[in-house]
mmCIF file of C-alpha atoms and ligand atoms in Angstrom:
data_model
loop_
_atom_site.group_PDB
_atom_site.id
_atom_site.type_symbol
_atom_site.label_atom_id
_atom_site.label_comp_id
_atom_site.label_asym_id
_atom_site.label_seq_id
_atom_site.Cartn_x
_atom_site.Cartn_y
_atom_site.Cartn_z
ATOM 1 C CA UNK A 1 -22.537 8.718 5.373
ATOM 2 C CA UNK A 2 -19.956 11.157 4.034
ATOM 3 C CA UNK A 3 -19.062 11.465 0.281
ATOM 4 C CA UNK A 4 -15.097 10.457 1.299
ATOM 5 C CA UNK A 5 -13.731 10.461 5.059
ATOM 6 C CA UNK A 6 -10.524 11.846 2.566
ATOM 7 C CA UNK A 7 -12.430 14.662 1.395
ATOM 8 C CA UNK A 8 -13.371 15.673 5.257
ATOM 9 C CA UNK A 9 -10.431 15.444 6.677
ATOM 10 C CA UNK A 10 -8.910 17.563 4.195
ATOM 11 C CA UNK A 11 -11.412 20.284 5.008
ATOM 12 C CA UNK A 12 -9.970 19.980 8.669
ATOM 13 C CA UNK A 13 -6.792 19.602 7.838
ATOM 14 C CA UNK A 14 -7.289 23.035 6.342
ATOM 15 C CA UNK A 15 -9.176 24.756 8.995
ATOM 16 C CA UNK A 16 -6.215 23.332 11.650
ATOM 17 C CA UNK A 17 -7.404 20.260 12.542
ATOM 18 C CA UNK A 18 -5.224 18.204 15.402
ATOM 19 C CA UNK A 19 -2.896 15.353 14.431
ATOM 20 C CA UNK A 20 -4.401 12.415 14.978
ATOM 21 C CA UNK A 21 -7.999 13.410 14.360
ATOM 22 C CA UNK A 22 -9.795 10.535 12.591
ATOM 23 C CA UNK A 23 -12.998 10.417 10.261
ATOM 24 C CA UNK A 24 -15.100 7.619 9.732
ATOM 25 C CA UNK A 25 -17.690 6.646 7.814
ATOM 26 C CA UNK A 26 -20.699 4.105 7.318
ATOM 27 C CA UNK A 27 -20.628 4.458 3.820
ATOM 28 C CA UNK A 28 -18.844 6.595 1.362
ATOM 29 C CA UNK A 29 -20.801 7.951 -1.846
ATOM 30 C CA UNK A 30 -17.906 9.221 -3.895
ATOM 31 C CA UNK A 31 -14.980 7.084 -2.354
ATOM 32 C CA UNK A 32 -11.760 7.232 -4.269
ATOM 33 C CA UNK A 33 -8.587 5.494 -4.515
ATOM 34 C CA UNK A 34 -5.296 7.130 -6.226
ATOM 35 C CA UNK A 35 -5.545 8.926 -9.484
ATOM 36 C CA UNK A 36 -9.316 9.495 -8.902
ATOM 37 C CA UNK A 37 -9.826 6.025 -8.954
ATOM 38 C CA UNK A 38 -13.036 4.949 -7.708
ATOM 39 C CA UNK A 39 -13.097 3.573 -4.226
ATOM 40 C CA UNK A 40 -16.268 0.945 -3.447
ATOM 41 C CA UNK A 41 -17.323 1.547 -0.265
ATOM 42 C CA UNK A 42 -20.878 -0.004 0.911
ATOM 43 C CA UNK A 43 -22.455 -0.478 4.379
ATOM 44 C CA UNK A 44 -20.532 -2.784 6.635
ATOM 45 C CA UNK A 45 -16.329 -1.948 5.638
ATOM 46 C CA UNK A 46 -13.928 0.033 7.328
ATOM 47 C CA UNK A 47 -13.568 3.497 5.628
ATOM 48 C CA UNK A 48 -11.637 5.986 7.755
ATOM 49 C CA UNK A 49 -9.356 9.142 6.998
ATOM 50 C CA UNK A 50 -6.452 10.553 9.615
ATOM 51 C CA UNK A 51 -4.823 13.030 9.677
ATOM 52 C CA UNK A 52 -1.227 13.323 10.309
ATOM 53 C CA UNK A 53 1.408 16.228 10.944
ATOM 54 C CA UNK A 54 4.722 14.680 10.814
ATOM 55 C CA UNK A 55 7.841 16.544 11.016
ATOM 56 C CA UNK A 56 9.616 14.967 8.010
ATOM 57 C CA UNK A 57 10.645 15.603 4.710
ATOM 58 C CA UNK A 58 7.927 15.511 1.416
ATOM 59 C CA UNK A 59 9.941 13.150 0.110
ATOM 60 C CA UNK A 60 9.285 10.487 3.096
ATOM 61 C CA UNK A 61 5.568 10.853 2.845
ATOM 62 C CA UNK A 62 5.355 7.970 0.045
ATOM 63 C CA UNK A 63 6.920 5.269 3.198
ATOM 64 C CA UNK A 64 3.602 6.072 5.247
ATOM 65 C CA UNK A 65 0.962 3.922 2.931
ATOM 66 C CA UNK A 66 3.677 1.283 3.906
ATOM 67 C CA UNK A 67 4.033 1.321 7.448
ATOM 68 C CA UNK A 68 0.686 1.550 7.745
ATOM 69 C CA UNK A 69 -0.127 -1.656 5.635
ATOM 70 C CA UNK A 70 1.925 -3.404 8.107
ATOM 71 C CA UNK A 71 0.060 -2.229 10.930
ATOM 72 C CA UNK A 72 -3.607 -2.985 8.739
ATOM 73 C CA UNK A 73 -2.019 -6.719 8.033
ATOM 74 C CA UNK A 74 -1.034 -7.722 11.444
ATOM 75 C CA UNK A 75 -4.585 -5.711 12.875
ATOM 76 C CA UNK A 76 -6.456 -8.142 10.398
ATOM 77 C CA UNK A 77 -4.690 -11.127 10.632
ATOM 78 C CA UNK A 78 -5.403 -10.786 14.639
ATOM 79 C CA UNK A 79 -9.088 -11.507 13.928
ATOM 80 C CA UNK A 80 -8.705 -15.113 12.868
ATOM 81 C CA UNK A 81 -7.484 -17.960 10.654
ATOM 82 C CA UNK A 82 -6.174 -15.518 7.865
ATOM 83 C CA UNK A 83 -3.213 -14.395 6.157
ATOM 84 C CA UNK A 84 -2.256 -11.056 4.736
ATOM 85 C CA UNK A 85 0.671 -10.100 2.351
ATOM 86 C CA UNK A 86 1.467 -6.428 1.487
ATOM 87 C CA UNK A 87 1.130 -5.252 -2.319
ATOM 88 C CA UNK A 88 3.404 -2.703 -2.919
ATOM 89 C CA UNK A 89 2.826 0.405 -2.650
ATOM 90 C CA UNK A 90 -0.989 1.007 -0.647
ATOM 91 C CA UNK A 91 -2.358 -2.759 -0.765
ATOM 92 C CA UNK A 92 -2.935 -4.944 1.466
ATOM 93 C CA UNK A 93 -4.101 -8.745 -0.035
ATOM 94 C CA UNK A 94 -5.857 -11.492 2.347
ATOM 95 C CA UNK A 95 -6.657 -15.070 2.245
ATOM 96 C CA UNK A 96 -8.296 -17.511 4.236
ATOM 97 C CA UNK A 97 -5.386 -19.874 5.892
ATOM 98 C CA UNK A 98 -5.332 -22.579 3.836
ATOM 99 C CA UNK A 99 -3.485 -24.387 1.105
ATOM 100 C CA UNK A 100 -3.987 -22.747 -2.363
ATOM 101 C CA UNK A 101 -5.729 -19.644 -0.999
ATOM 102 C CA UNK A 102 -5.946 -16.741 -3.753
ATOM 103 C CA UNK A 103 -4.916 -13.828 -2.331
ATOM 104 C CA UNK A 104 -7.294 -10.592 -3.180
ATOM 105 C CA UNK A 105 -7.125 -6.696 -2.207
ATOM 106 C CA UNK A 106 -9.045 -6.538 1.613
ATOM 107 C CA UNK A 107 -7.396 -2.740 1.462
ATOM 108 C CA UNK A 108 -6.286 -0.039 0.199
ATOM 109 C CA UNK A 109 -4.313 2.908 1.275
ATOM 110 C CA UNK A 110 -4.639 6.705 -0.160
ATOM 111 C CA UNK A 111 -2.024 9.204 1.248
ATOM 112 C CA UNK A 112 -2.359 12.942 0.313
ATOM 113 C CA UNK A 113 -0.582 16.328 1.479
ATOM 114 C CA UNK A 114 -0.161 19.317 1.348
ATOM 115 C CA UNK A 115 3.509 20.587 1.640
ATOM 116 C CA UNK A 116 6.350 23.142 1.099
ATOM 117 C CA UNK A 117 9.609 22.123 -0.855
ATOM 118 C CA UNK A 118 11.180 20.667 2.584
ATOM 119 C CA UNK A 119 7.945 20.657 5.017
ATOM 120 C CA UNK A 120 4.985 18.522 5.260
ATOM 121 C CA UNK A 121 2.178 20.936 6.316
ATOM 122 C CA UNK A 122 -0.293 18.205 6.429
ATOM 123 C CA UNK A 123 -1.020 14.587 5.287
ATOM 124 C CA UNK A 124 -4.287 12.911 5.570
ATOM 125 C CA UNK A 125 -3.939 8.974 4.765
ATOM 126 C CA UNK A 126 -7.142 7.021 4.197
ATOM 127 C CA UNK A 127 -7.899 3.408 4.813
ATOM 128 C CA UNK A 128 -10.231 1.494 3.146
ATOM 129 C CA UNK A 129 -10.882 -2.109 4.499
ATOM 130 C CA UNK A 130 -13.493 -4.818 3.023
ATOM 131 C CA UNK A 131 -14.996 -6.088 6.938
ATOM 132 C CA UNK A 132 -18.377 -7.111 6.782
ATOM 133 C CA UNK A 133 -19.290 -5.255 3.282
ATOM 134 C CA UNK A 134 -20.559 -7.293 -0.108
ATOM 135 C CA UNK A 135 -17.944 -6.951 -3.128
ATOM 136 C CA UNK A 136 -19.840 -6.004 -6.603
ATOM 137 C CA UNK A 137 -19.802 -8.713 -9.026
ATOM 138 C CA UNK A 138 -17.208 -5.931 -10.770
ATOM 139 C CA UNK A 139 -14.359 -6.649 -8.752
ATOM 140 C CA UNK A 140 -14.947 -9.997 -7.493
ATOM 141 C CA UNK A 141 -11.773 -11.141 -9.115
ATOM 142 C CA UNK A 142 -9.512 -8.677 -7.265
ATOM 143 C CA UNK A 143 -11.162 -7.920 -4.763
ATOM 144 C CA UNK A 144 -11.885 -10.214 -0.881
ATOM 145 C CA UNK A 145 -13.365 -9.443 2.459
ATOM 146 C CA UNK A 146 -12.380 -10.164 5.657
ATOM 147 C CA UNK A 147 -15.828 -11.642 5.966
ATOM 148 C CA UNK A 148 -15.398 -13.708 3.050
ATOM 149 C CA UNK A 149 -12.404 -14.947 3.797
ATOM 150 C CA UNK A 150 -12.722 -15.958 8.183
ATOM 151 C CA UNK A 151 -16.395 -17.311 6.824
ATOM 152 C CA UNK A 152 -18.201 -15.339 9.432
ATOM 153 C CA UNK A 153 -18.976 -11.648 10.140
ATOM 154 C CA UNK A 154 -15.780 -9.706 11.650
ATOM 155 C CA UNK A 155 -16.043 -7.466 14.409
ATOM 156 C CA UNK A 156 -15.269 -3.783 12.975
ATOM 157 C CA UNK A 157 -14.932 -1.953 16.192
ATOM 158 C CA UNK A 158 -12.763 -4.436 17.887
ATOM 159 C CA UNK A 159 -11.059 -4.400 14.113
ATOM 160 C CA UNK A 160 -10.620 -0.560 14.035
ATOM 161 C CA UNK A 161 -9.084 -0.302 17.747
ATOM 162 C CA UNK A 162 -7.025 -2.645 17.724
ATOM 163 C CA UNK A 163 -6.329 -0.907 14.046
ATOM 164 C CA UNK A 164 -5.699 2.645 15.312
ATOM 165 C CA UNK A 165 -3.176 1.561 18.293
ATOM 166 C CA UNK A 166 -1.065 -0.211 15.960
ATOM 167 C CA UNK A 167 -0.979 2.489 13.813
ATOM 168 C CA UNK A 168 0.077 4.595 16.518
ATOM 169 C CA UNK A 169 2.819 2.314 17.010
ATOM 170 C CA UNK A 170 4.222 1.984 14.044
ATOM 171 C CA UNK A 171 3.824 5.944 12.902
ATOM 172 C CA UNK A 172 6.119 6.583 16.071
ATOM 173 C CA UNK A 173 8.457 3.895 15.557
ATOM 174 C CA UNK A 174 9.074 5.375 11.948
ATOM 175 C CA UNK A 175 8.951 8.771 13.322
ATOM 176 C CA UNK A 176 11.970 8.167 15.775
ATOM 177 C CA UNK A 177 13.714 5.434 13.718
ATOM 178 C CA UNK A 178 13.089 6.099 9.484
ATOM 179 C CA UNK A 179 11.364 3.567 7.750
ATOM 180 C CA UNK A 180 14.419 1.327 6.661
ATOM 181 C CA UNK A 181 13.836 -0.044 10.218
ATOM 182 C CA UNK A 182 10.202 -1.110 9.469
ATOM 183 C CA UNK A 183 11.803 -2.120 5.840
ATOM 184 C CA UNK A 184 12.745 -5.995 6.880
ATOM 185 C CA UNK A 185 9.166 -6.642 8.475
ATOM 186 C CA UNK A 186 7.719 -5.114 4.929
ATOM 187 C CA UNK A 187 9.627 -7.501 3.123
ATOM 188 C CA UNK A 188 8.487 -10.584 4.909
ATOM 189 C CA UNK A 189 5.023 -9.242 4.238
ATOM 190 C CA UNK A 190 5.576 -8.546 0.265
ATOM 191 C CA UNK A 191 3.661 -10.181 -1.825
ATOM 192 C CA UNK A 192 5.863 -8.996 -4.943
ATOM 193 C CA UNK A 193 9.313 -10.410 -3.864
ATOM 194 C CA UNK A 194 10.619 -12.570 -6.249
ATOM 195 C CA UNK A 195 7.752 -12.053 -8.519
ATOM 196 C CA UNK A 196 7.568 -11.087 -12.184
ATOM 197 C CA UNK A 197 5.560 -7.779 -12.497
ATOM 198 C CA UNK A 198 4.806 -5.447 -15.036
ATOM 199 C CA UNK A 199 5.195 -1.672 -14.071
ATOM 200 C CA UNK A 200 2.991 0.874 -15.033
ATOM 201 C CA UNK A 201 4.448 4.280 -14.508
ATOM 202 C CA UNK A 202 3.292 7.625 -15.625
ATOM 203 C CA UNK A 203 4.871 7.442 -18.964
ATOM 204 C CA UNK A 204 5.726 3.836 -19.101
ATOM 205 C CA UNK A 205 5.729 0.687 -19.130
ATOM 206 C CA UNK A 206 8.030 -2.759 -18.473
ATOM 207 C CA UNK A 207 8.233 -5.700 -17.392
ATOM 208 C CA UNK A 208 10.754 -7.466 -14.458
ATOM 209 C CA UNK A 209 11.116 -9.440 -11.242
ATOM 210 C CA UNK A 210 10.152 -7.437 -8.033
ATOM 211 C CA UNK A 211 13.621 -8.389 -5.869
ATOM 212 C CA UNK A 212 13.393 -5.893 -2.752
ATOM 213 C CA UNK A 213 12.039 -2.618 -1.235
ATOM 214 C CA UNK A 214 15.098 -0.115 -1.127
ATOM 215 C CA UNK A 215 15.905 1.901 2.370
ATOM 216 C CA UNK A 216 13.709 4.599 0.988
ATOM 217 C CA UNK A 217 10.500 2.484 0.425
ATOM 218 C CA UNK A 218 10.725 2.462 -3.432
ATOM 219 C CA UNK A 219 10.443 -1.030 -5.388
ATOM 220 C CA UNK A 220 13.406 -2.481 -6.864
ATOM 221 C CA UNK A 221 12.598 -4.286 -10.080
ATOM 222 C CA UNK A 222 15.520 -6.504 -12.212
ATOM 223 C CA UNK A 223 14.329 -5.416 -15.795
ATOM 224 C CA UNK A 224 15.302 -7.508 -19.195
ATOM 225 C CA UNK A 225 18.391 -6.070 -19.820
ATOM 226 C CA UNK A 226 19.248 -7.175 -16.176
ATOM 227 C CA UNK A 227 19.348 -3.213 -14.986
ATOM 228 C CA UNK A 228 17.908 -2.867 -11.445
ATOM 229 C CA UNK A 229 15.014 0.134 -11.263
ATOM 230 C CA UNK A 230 13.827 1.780 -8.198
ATOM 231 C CA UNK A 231 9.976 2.649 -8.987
ATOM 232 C CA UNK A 232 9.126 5.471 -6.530
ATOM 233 C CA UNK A 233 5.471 5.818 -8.285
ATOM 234 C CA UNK A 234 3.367 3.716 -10.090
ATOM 235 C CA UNK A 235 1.009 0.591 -10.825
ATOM 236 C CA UNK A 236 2.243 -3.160 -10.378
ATOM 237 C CA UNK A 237 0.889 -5.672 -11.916
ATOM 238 C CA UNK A 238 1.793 -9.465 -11.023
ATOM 239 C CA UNK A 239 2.321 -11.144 -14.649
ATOM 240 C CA UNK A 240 1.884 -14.602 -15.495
ATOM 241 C CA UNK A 241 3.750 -14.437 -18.637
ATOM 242 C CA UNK A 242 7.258 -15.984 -19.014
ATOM 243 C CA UNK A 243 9.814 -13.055 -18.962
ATOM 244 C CA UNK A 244 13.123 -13.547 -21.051
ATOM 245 C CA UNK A 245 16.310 -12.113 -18.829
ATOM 246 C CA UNK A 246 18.771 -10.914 -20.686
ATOM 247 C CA UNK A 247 21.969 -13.078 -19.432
ATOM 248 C CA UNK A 248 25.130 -10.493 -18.595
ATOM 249 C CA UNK A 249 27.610 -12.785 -20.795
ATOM 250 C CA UNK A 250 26.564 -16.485 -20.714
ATOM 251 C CA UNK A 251 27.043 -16.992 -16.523
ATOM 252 C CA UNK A 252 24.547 -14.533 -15.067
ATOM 253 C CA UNK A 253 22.060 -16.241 -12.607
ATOM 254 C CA UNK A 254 20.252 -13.338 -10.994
ATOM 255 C CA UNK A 255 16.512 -13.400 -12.103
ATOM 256 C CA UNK A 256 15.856 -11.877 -9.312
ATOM 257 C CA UNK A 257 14.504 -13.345 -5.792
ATOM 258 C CA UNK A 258 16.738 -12.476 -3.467
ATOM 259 C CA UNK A 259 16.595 -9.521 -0.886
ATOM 260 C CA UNK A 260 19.547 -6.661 -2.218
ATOM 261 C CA UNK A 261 20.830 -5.232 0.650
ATOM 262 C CA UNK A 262 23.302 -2.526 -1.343
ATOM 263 C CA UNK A 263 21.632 -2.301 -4.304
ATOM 264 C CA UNK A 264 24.227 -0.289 -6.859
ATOM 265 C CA UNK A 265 23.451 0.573 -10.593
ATOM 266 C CA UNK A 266 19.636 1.573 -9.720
ATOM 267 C CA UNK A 267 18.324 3.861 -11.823
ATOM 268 C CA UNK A 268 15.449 6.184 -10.896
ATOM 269 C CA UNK A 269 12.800 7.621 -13.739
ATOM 270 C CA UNK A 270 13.074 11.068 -14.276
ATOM 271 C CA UNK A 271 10.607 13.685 -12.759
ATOM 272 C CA UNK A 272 8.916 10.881 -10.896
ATOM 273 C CA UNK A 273 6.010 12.247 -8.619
ATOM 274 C CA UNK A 274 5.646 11.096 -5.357
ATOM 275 C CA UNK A 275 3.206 8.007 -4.626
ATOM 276 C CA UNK A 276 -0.306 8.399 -3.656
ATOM 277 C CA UNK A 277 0.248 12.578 -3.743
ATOM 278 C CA UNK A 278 -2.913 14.359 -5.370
ATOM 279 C CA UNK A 279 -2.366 15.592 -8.978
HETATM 280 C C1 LIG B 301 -6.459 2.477 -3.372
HETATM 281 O O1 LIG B 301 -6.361 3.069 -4.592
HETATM 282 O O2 LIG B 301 -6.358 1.289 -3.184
HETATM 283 C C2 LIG B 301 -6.743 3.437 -2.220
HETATM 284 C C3 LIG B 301 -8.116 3.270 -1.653
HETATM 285 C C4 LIG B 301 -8.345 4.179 -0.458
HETATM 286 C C5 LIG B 301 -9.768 4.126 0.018
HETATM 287 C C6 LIG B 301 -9.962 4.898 1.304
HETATM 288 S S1 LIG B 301 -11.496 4.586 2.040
HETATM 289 C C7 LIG B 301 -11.269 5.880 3.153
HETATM 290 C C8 LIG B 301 -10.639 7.018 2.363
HETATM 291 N N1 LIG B 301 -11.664 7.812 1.715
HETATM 292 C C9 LIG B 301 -11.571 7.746 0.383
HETATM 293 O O3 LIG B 301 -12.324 8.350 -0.413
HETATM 294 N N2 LIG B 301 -10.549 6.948 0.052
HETATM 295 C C10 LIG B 301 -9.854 6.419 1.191
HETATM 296 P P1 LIG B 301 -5.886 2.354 -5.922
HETATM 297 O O4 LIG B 301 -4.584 1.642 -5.672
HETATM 298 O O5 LIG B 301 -5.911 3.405 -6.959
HETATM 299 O O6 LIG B 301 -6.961 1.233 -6.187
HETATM 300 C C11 LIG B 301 -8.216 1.558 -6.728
HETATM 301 C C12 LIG B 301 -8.710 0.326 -7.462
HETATM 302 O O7 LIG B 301 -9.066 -0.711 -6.530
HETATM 303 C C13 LIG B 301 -9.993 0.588 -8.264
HETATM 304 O O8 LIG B 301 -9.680 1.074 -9.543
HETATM 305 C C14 LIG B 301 -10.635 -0.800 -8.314
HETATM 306 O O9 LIG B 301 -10.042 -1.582 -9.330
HETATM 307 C C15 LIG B 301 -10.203 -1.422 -6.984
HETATM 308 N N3 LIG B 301 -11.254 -1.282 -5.942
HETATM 309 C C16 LIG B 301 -12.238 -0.361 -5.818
HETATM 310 N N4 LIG B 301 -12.948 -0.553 -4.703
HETATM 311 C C17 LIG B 301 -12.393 -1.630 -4.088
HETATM 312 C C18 LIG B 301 -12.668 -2.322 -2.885
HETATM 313 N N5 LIG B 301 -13.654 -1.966 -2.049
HETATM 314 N N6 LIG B 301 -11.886 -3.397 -2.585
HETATM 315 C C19 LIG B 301 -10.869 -3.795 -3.383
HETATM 316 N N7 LIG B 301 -10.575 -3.183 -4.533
HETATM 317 C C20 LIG B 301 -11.315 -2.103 -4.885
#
């Protein structure tokens, strides 16, 4: 029992800790999820910390919740008759695989650093996984476990693994190739594609259709007034309220959908902190 595997692996981190070292826990007393959120994490999930010492730039470090919510998607969907679709930027949603599933959060994905203006020094990324564990009455809305959802008990050591290879695999694909060419797999995976969200950034908020992940992981969202916006930080919420587009003239027929290859005309918030860095 730890309070956080995050807080741990910090400590490492600090006192030189290897790449690749991992921390795990039974049970977390104070886990947390970004912006001190708090993290539920019982007896029976998957609550694990590693930490990382990639040569790239700061900037990058918000693509790694990313590529490794591919690798937690295709690790889960391995251990039966489920399906998992990415939530942009550190979720990863599940369902059991069949018609008119609801997808819920089975994950979540914390990344933190510590860097210099154009070195990472460290990042530790933690993974949070609903296996085996109950889900308070709290969050039963959002919130799904594997359990739940195959309708038996999952195997967490087979789960964790098979978890940590393809992690390994996809953290040295992006190393050697960037993480526009993980980018098309992420978009068959998103959830938000094509949907209407609201945004929640640090200092506001709007409404749009999610239509593609741009080659530098941020979300592109078609607001009202038909502008496209590349969110780089923030909270997405799917909305189930009608959104009015404003038409360009009377002809315009984008609301959004389709995968923008060359997005132009993006505009990016001001003084927007990285994803998922501490504050
Ligand atoms: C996250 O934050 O989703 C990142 C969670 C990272 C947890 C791991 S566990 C190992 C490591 N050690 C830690 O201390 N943390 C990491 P965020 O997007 O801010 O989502 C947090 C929100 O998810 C909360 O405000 C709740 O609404 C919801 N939530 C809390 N516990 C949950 C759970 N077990 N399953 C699904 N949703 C949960």
């Amino acid at each position: 029992q730890l309070d956080s595997t995050q807080t741990r692996a910090k400590t490492l981190a600090g006192l030189g800790g290897k790449e690749g070292t991992v921390v795990l826990a039974e049970k977390q007393t104070s886990g947390r999820g970004r912006l001190n959120r708090e993290w539920h994490s019982a007896d029976g999930g998957l609550w694990f910390s590693i930490l990382l010492r990639p040569a790239i730039q700061p900037s990058q470090v918000p693509q790694l919740p990313l590529i490794f919510s591919i690798a937690v998607a295709d690790a889960l969907e391995k251990t039966g008759a489920v399906t998992c679709k990415l939530k942009w930027p550190n979720d990863v949603w599940l369902a059991p695989k069949k018609p008119k599933s609801k997808f819920k959060k089975v994950c979540g994905i914390l990344s933190e650093m510590s860097a210099e203006s154009d070195k990472v020094n460290w990042l530790v990324t933690g993974i949070g996984i609903n296996v085996n564990n109950k889900i308070p009455p709290a969050l039963r809305k959002q919130a799904i476990s594997l359990h739940e959802a195959l309708g038996h008990k999952a195997n967490r050591s087979e789960l964790l693994v098979n978890l940590l290879e393809r992690m390994e695999k996809t953290y040295e694909d992006f190393l050697k190739n960037g993480f526009n060419s993980l980018r098309k797999t992420y978009l068959h995976r998103s959830l938000l594609t094509g949907k209407r969200v609201t945004v929640t950034e640090l200092t506001r908020t709007y409404t749009g259709i999610a239509e593609s992940i741009a080659p530098d992981g941020s979300l592109l969202i078609r607001d009202k007034t038909h502008k496209l916006r590349a969110v780089l930080a923030g909270d997405i919420t799917l909305s189930s309220s009608p959104l009015p587009v404003r038409r360009r003239g009377e002809t315009g027929d984008d609301q959004g959908g389709g995968e923008n290859q060359n997005p132009s005309n993006i505009s990016h918030p001001p003084n927007t902190p990285a994803p998922n860095t501490p504050r």
